[in-house]
């Protein structure tokens, strides 16, 4: 069984608007619903667990009813970091969908993920231990410990920018979180990072520029343009 | 003396329009002119050398006359790679502005560079051997030799995306280009890379999100929005 964790716990917005980005309305529908519909309609996703802050929970429940998102099996509270939110989501899955083999962790603010990326991630988590969509890096990236002078050159062809969803063997990934310190969870910048560090083999699959995270006003405008064809 | 090399040799466009991005017209003025005006009006830039493809040279000459860009001291042909274009620009500076101490290499398609960034780069090239504006990296970046599985984790706080202008001690930087093979020039992804590899000390200075390179339609729209206040 494959269960999606949708991360909707963020409460801030860099856009200077009155609500977190995942709850902004585009064509009368909140962005999170666009995201949830993709997982609702995906034939290889069985259940959905939503990580949501307390103040937005009733709003989310109202909307999943309105839009018929009936795969939702539980809600988890937002944590102090993204990775803590993921841990809360994992515990929610363990409680409400304990037969889960593969967990697929996605951002509510990435509402344009394709069915193929989700499929590739599920297959990667079954055949390896996990999978993450990546896109190539366009900038020339330099490494510097102090931010003042270059310490090391990096080959652009060997660099990949991680996207979501990241998918994992559920039991292995949960076990890692149960075994590490709170500090290690806090220090985790990417969900695949903690998996890689604990010897899970993470497959890189082809991501997409379209699968961007809505963060800025420009991102929102791009999303609106795409939605309106 | 400080001389700018403006790279305008690109002939392609990812935008599906009829001309390279640096020659697109915004409010009746080509993008390259916005860029040239910044260096024309900068008190610490003495001369400008333009790298331009043969087919656009007369267009550029016409426009520098029209807009009174009188610091231009020469033109160089576009090379087969960006770094070859830079080398052509360096030879042009050597011929037409041989007293140059610091060379400042900028992209014609980055028309929103600030005076402060240019100053910081010039100071960096005087006090160290060179300087490059950088911005922090937002994505989580993973290293993979084969693009199939993660080989190494990179600390986001130690990663910096290079922008332009890159500035260098002119003589040292030219000497490197005169001494290396054509293959090494071809293999250079960033102008500071070849300098760093040959033991020049490159200072990182604070870049800006505004100092983006116009590459996509969205970039062009952002530039238009900014220009129109």
Coordinates of C-alpha atoms in Angstrom, one line a residue:
Chain A
X1 CA 0.0 0.0 0.0
X2 CA 1.2 3.5 -0.9
X3 CA 0.4 6.4 1.3
X4 CA 1.0 10.1 0.5
X5 CA 1.9 12.6 3.2
X6 CA 0.9 16.1 2.1
X7 CA 2.8 18.8 3.9
X8 CA 0.6 21.8 4.5
X9 CA 1.8 22.9 7.9
X10 CA 3.6 26.1 6.8
X11 CA 1.9 29.3 8.2
X12 CA 4.1 31.9 6.7
X13 CA 4.1 33.5 3.3
X14 CA 6.8 35.5 1.6
X15 CA 4.2 37.1 -0.6
X16 CA 2.8 39.6 1.8
X17 CA -0.7 38.1 1.6
X18 CA -3.0 37.2 4.4
X19 CA -2.6 33.4 4.3
X20 CA 0.0 30.7 3.7
X21 CA 0.7 30.0 0.0
X22 CA -0.9 26.6 -0.1
X23 CA -4.3 28.1 0.9
X24 CA -4.3 30.9 -1.7
X25 CA -7.3 30.7 -4.1
X26 CA -6.8 30.2 -7.8
X27 CA -10.0 30.0 -9.9
X28 CA -12.1 29.7 -6.7
X29 CA -10.1 26.6 -5.5
X30 CA -7.4 26.6 -2.9
X31 CA -3.9 25.6 -4.1
X32 CA -3.8 22.6 -1.7
X33 CA -6.9 21.1 -3.4
X34 CA -5.1 21.1 -6.8
X35 CA -2.4 19.1 -5.1
X36 CA -4.7 16.7 -3.2
X37 CA -6.7 16.0 -6.4
X38 CA -3.6 14.7 -8.1
X39 CA -3.0 12.1 -5.3
X40 CA -6.8 11.4 -5.0
X41 CA -6.9 10.6 -8.7
X42 CA -3.6 8.7 -8.9
X43 CA -4.3 4.9 -9.2
X44 CA -1.2 3.9 -7.2
X45 CA -1.8 6.1 -4.2
X46 CA -4.1 4.4 -1.6
X47 CA -4.3 6.8 1.3
X48 CA -3.4 10.4 2.1
X49 CA -2.3 11.9 5.4
X50 CA -2.3 15.7 5.7
X51 CA 0.1 17.6 8.0
X52 CA -1.7 20.9 8.9
X53 CA -1.4 23.6 11.5
X54 CA -4.2 23.7 14.0
X55 CA -5.6 27.0 12.8
X56 CA -6.1 25.7 9.3
X57 CA -7.3 22.2 10.0
X58 CA -11.0 23.0 9.9
X59 CA -10.5 24.8 6.6
X60 CA -8.8 21.8 5.1
X61 CA -11.5 19.4 6.4
X62 CA -14.2 21.6 4.8
X63 CA -12.4 21.5 1.5
X64 CA -11.6 17.8 1.3
X65 CA -15.4 17.2 1.8
X66 CA -16.3 19.8 -0.8
X67 CA -14.0 18.4 -3.4
X68 CA -14.5 14.7 -2.6
X69 CA -11.0 13.9 -1.4
X70 CA -11.9 10.6 0.3
X71 CA -8.5 9.0 0.5
X72 CA -7.6 11.1 3.5
X73 CA -7.0 8.8 6.5
X74 CA -5.7 11.2 9.0
X75 CA -4.2 14.5 10.0
X76 CA -0.9 15.3 11.8
X77 CA 0.2 18.6 13.4
X78 CA 2.8 20.8 12.0
X79 CA 6.3 20.4 13.5
X80 CA 8.9 23.1 14.3
X81 CA 10.8 22.2 11.1
X82 CA 9.8 20.6 7.8
X83 CA 11.4 17.4 8.9
X84 CA 9.6 17.4 12.2
X85 CA 6.3 17.8 10.2
X86 CA 7.4 14.8 8.2
X87 CA 8.0 12.8 11.3
X88 CA 4.5 13.7 12.6
X89 CA 3.1 12.6 9.2
X90 CA 5.0 9.3 9.5
X91 CA 3.5 8.6 12.9
X92 CA 0.1 9.5 11.5
X93 CA 0.6 7.0 8.7
X94 CA 1.8 4.4 11.2
X95 CA -1.4 4.8 13.2
X96 CA -4.0 5.2 10.4
X97 CA -2.5 3.2 7.5
X98 CA -0.1 0.7 9.2
X99 CA 0.0 -1.5 6.1
X100 CA 1.8 1.2 4.2
X101 CA 4.8 -0.1 2.2
X102 CA 5.8 3.2 0.5
X103 CA 5.3 6.7 1.8
X104 CA 5.3 9.6 -0.7
X105 CA 6.0 12.9 0.9
X106 CA 4.9 16.0 -1.1
X107 CA 4.5 19.7 -0.6
X108 CA 0.9 21.2 -0.8
X109 CA 2.5 24.1 -2.6
X110 CA 3.7 22.0 -5.5
X111 CA 0.4 21.5 -7.2
X112 CA 1.7 20.6 -10.7
X113 CA 3.5 17.3 -10.0
X114 CA 2.8 14.8 -12.7
X115 CA 1.4 11.3 -12.4
X116 CA 4.6 9.9 -14.0
X117 CA 6.9 11.5 -11.3
X118 CA 4.7 10.0 -8.6
X119 CA 4.9 6.6 -10.3
X120 CA 8.7 6.8 -10.8
X121 CA 9.1 7.7 -7.1
X122 CA 6.9 4.8 -6.0
X123 CA 8.8 2.3 -8.2
X124 CA 12.1 3.8 -7.0
X125 CA 11.1 3.2 -3.3
X126 CA 10.2 -0.4 -4.1
X127 CA 13.2 -1.2 -6.1
X128 CA 15.7 0.8 -4.1
X129 CA 14.9 2.3 -0.6
X130 CA 13.7 5.6 -1.8
X131 CA 13.5 8.0 -4.7
X132 CA 13.5 11.8 -5.3
X133 CA 12.8 13.8 -8.4
X134 CA 15.6 16.1 -9.4
X135 CA 16.3 18.7 -12.0
X136 CA 19.6 19.9 -13.3
X137 CA 21.2 23.0 -11.8
X138 CA 21.4 26.0 -14.1
X139 CA 23.7 28.2 -12.0
X140 CA 27.4 27.8 -11.6
X141 CA 27.7 26.7 -7.9
X142 CA 30.8 27.4 -5.8
X143 CA 31.6 26.0 -2.4
X144 CA 32.7 28.3 0.3
X145 CA 32.9 27.6 4.1
X146 CA 33.1 31.2 5.1
X147 CA 31.1 32.8 2.2
X148 CA 34.1 35.1 1.5
X149 CA 36.3 33.1 -0.9
X150 CA 36.0 30.0 -3.0
X151 CA 37.1 26.8 -1.3
X152 CA 36.1 24.3 -4.0
X153 CA 34.7 24.0 -7.5
X154 CA 31.8 21.8 -8.2
X155 CA 31.0 20.2 -11.5
X156 CA 27.7 21.4 -12.7
X157 CA 27.0 18.1 -14.4
X158 CA 27.2 16.3 -11.1
X159 CA 24.8 18.6 -9.2
X160 CA 21.1 18.1 -8.9
X161 CA 18.4 20.2 -7.3
X162 CA 16.0 18.1 -5.2
X163 CA 12.2 18.4 -5.7
X164 CA 9.3 16.6 -4.0
X165 CA 7.7 14.1 -3.7
X166 CA 10.3 12.1 -2.0
X167 CA 9.3 8.5 -1.5
X168 CA 10.7 5.9 0.9
X169 CA 10.3 2.4 2.2
X170 CA 8.0 3.4 5.0
X171 CA 9.2 1.1 7.7
X172 CA 12.9 1.9 7.2
X173 CA 12.3 5.6 7.0
X174 CA 10.1 5.6 10.1
X175 CA 12.7 3.5 12.0
X176 CA 15.4 6.1 11.3
X177 CA 13.2 8.9 12.7
X178 CA 12.5 6.8 15.8
X179 CA 16.2 6.2 16.4
X180 CA 17.8 9.6 15.9
X181 CA 18.0 12.7 18.1
X182 CA 15.7 15.6 17.9
X183 CA 18.8 17.7 16.9
X184 CA 19.5 15.5 13.9
X185 CA 15.9 15.9 12.7
X186 CA 16.2 19.7 13.2
X187 CA 19.4 19.7 11.1
X188 CA 17.9 17.9 8.1
X189 CA 17.7 20.2 5.1
X190 CA 16.1 17.6 2.7
X191 CA 14.0 14.6 3.4
X192 CA 16.3 12.4 1.4
X193 CA 19.3 13.7 3.2
X194 CA 18.5 11.9 6.5
X195 CA 17.7 8.7 4.6
X196 CA 21.0 8.8 2.7
X197 CA 22.9 9.5 5.8
X198 CA 21.4 6.4 7.4
X199 CA 22.4 4.2 4.4
X200 CA 19.2 4.1 2.5
X201 CA 19.8 3.9 -1.2
X202 CA 18.0 6.9 -2.8
X203 CA 17.3 6.8 -6.6
X204 CA 17.2 10.0 -8.5
X205 CA 14.3 10.2 -10.9
X206 CA 13.6 12.9 -13.5
X207 CA 11.8 15.9 -12.1
X208 CA 10.3 18.8 -14.0
X209 CA 10.5 22.6 -14.1
X210 CA 6.7 22.5 -13.9
X211 CA 6.9 20.8 -10.5
X212 CA 8.0 24.0 -8.8
X213 CA 7.1 25.1 -5.3
X214 CA 4.9 28.2 -5.3
X215 CA 6.9 30.6 -3.2
X216 CA 6.8 34.0 -4.8
X217 CA 4.2 36.2 -6.5
X218 CA 5.8 35.3 -9.8
X219 CA 5.4 31.6 -9.0
X220 CA 1.8 32.2 -8.3
X221 CA 1.3 34.0 -11.6
X222 CA 3.0 31.2 -13.4
X223 CA 0.6 28.7 -11.8
X224 CA -2.4 30.8 -12.6
X225 CA -1.2 31.0 -16.3
X226 CA -0.8 27.2 -16.5
X227 CA -4.2 26.5 -14.8
X228 CA -5.9 28.9 -17.2
X229 CA -4.3 27.0 -20.1
Chain B
X1 CA 42.0 51.9 -15.2
X2 CA 38.9 49.7 -15.1
X3 CA 37.5 48.3 -18.3
X4 CA 34.2 46.4 -18.7
X5 CA 33.7 43.6 -21.1
X6 CA 30.1 43.2 -22.1
X7 CA 29.2 39.8 -23.4
X8 CA 26.6 40.1 -26.1
X9 CA 27.8 37.4 -28.4
X10 CA 24.9 34.9 -27.9
X11 CA 22.8 34.3 -30.9
X12 CA 20.2 31.9 -29.5
X13 CA 17.1 32.4 -27.5
X14 CA 15.1 30.0 -25.5
X15 CA 12.1 32.3 -25.8
X16 CA 11.0 31.4 -29.3
X17 CA 11.4 34.9 -30.5
X18 CA 13.3 36.3 -33.5
X19 CA 16.4 37.7 -31.8
X20 CA 18.8 37.0 -29.0
X21 CA 17.5 38.0 -25.6
X22 CA 20.0 40.9 -25.2
X23 CA 18.5 42.6 -28.3
X24 CA 14.9 42.4 -27.3
X25 CA 13.2 45.7 -27.0
X26 CA 11.6 46.9 -23.8
X27 CA 10.0 50.4 -23.8
X28 CA 11.6 51.1 -27.3
X29 CA 15.1 50.4 -26.0
X30 CA 17.1 47.2 -26.5
X31 CA 18.0 45.3 -23.3
X32 CA 21.8 45.6 -24.0
X33 CA 21.4 49.4 -23.9
X34 CA 20.0 49.2 -20.3
X35 CA 23.1 47.3 -19.4
X36 CA 25.6 49.5 -21.3
X37 CA 24.1 52.6 -19.7
X38 CA 24.9 51.3 -16.2
X39 CA 28.6 51.0 -17.1
X40 CA 28.6 54.2 -19.1
X41 CA 27.3 56.1 -16.0
X42 CA 29.4 54.3 -13.5
X43 CA 32.2 56.6 -12.2
X44 CA 34.7 53.8 -11.7
X45 CA 34.4 52.2 -15.1
X46 CA 36.7 53.9 -17.7
X47 CA 36.3 51.9 -20.9
X48 CA 33.9 49.3 -22.4
X49 CA 34.7 46.5 -24.8
X50 CA 31.7 44.7 -26.4
X51 CA 31.8 41.1 -27.5
X52 CA 29.3 40.8 -30.3
X53 CA 28.5 38.4 -33.2
X54 CA 29.2 39.7 -36.7
X55 CA 25.6 39.8 -37.7
X56 CA 24.6 42.1 -34.7
X57 CA 27.6 44.4 -34.7
X58 CA 26.2 47.2 -36.9
X59 CA 23.0 47.1 -34.8
X60 CA 25.1 47.5 -31.6
X61 CA 27.1 50.4 -33.1
X62 CA 24.0 52.1 -34.2
X63 CA 22.6 51.9 -30.7
X64 CA 25.7 53.0 -28.8
X65 CA 25.7 56.2 -31.0
X66 CA 22.0 56.7 -30.5
X67 CA 22.3 56.4 -26.7
X68 CA 25.6 58.2 -26.3
X69 CA 27.6 55.2 -24.9
X70 CA 31.0 56.8 -25.6
X71 CA 33.2 54.7 -23.3
X72 CA 33.2 51.9 -25.9
X73 CA 36.8 51.4 -27.0
X74 CA 36.5 48.2 -29.2
X75 CA 34.6 45.2 -30.3
X76 CA 35.5 41.5 -30.1
X77 CA 34.0 38.6 -32.0
X78 CA 31.9 36.0 -30.3
X79 CA 33.7 32.7 -29.5
X80 CA 32.6 29.1 -29.6
X81 CA 31.9 29.1 -25.9
X82 CA 31.3 31.9 -23.3
X83 CA 34.8 31.6 -22.1
X84 CA 36.2 31.9 -25.6
X85 CA 34.1 35.1 -26.0
X86 CA 35.7 36.3 -22.8
X87 CA 39.2 35.5 -24.1
X88 CA 38.4 37.5 -27.3
X89 CA 37.2 40.3 -25.1
X90 CA 40.5 40.2 -23.1
X91 CA 42.5 40.5 -26.3
X92 CA 40.4 43.4 -27.4
X93 CA 41.1 45.1 -24.0
X94 CA 44.8 44.4 -24.4
X95 CA 44.8 46.1 -27.8
X96 CA 42.5 49.0 -27.2
X97 CA 42.9 49.7 -23.4
X98 CA 46.3 48.3 -22.5
X99 CA 46.6 50.3 -19.3
X100 CA 43.7 48.4 -17.8
X101 CA 44.2 47.2 -14.2
X102 CA 40.9 45.6 -13.5
X103 CA 38.6 44.0 -16.1
X104 CA 34.9 43.6 -15.2
X105 CA 33.1 41.0 -17.3
X106 CA 29.3 41.2 -17.5
X107 CA 26.4 39.7 -19.4
X108 CA 24.4 42.0 -21.7
X109 CA 21.4 40.1 -20.6
X110 CA 21.8 41.1 -16.9
X111 CA 20.6 44.7 -17.2
X112 CA 19.8 45.3 -13.5
X113 CA 23.2 45.1 -11.9
X114 CA 23.7 47.7 -9.3
X115 CA 26.5 50.3 -9.0
X116 CA 27.4 48.8 -5.6
X117 CA 27.9 45.3 -7.0
X118 CA 30.2 46.8 -9.7
X119 CA 32.1 48.7 -7.0
X120 CA 32.4 45.7 -4.8
X121 CA 33.8 43.7 -7.7
X122 CA 36.3 46.3 -8.6
X123 CA 37.5 46.6 -5.0
X124 CA 37.7 42.8 -4.7
X125 CA 39.9 42.6 -7.8
X126 CA 42.2 45.3 -6.5
X127 CA 42.5 43.9 -2.9
X128 CA 42.4 40.2 -3.9
X129 CA 42.9 38.9 -7.5
X130 CA 39.3 38.9 -8.5
X131 CA 35.7 39.0 -7.2
X132 CA 32.3 37.6 -8.1
X133 CA 28.8 38.4 -6.8
X134 CA 27.0 35.4 -5.4
X135 CA 23.6 34.7 -4.0
X136 CA 22.6 31.9 -1.7
X137 CA 21.3 28.7 -3.1
X138 CA 17.6 28.0 -2.3
X139 CA 17.3 24.4 -3.5
X140 CA 18.7 21.4 -1.7
X141 CA 21.5 20.3 -3.9
X142 CA 22.7 16.7 -4.1
X143 CA 25.9 15.4 -5.8
X144 CA 25.7 12.5 -8.1
X145 CA 28.4 11.3 -10.6
X146 CA 26.0 9.2 -12.7
X147 CA 22.7 11.1 -12.1
X148 CA 21.1 7.9 -10.8
X149 CA 21.9 7.9 -7.1
X150 CA 23.2 10.2 -4.4
X151 CA 27.0 10.2 -4.0
X152 CA 27.4 13.1 -1.6
X153 CA 25.4 15.6 0.5
X154 CA 26.3 19.3 0.3
X155 CA 25.7 21.8 3.0
X156 CA 23.4 24.4 1.6
X157 CA 25.0 27.1 3.8
X158 CA 28.3 26.5 2.0
X159 CA 26.9 26.7 -1.5
X160 CA 26.8 29.9 -3.6
X161 CA 25.4 30.6 -7.0
X162 CA 27.7 32.8 -9.1
X163 CA 26.4 35.8 -10.9
X164 CA 28.1 38.4 -13.1
X165 CA 30.0 40.7 -13.3
X166 CA 33.2 38.8 -12.5
X167 CA 36.1 41.1 -12.1
X168 CA 39.8 40.2 -12.3
X169 CA 43.3 41.6 -12.2
X170 CA 43.5 42.1 -15.9
X171 CA 47.1 41.0 -16.5
X172 CA 47.0 37.9 -14.4
X173 CA 43.7 36.8 -15.9
X174 CA 44.9 37.4 -19.5
X175 CA 48.1 35.5 -18.8
X176 CA 46.1 32.5 -17.7
X177 CA 44.2 32.5 -21.0
X178 CA 47.4 32.9 -23.0
X179 CA 49.0 29.9 -21.2
X180 CA 46.2 27.3 -21.2
X181 CA 45.0 24.9 -23.9
X182 CA 41.9 25.5 -26.0
X183 CA 40.4 22.5 -24.3
X184 CA 40.7 24.0 -20.9
X185 CA 39.0 27.2 -22.1
X186 CA 36.2 25.1 -23.6
X187 CA 35.8 23.2 -20.3
X188 CA 35.4 26.3 -18.2
X189 CA 31.8 26.7 -16.9
X190 CA 32.3 29.9 -14.9
X191 CA 34.8 32.7 -15.5
X192 CA 36.0 32.6 -11.9
X193 CA 36.5 28.8 -12.2
X194 CA 39.5 29.1 -14.5
X195 CA 40.9 31.9 -12.3
X196 CA 40.5 29.8 -9.1
X197 CA 42.1 26.8 -10.7
X198 CA 45.1 28.9 -11.6
X199 CA 45.5 30.1 -8.0
X200 CA 43.9 33.5 -8.2
X201 CA 42.2 34.4 -5.0
X202 CA 38.6 35.1 -5.8
X203 CA 36.5 37.2 -3.3
X204 CA 32.8 36.5 -3.0
X205 CA 30.7 39.6 -2.8
X206 CA 27.0 40.0 -2.2
X207 CA 25.0 39.6 -5.4
X208 CA 21.3 40.3 -5.7
X209 CA 18.2 38.5 -6.9
X210 CA 17.5 41.5 -9.1
X211 CA 20.8 40.9 -11.0
X212 CA 19.3 37.9 -12.8
X213 CA 20.0 37.0 -16.3
X214 CA 17.1 37.3 -18.7
X215 CA 16.6 33.8 -20.1
X216 CA 12.9 33.0 -20.1
X217 CA 9.7 34.8 -21.0
X218 CA 9.0 35.1 -17.2
X219 CA 12.4 36.8 -16.7
X220 CA 11.5 39.2 -19.5
X221 CA 8.2 40.0 -17.9
X222 CA 9.9 40.6 -14.6
X223 CA 12.3 43.0 -16.2
X224 CA 9.5 44.8 -17.9
X225 CA 7.6 45.1 -14.6
X226 CA 10.7 46.5 -12.9
X227 CA 11.5 49.0 -15.7
X228 CA 7.9 50.2 -15.6
X229 CA 8.2 50.8 -11.9

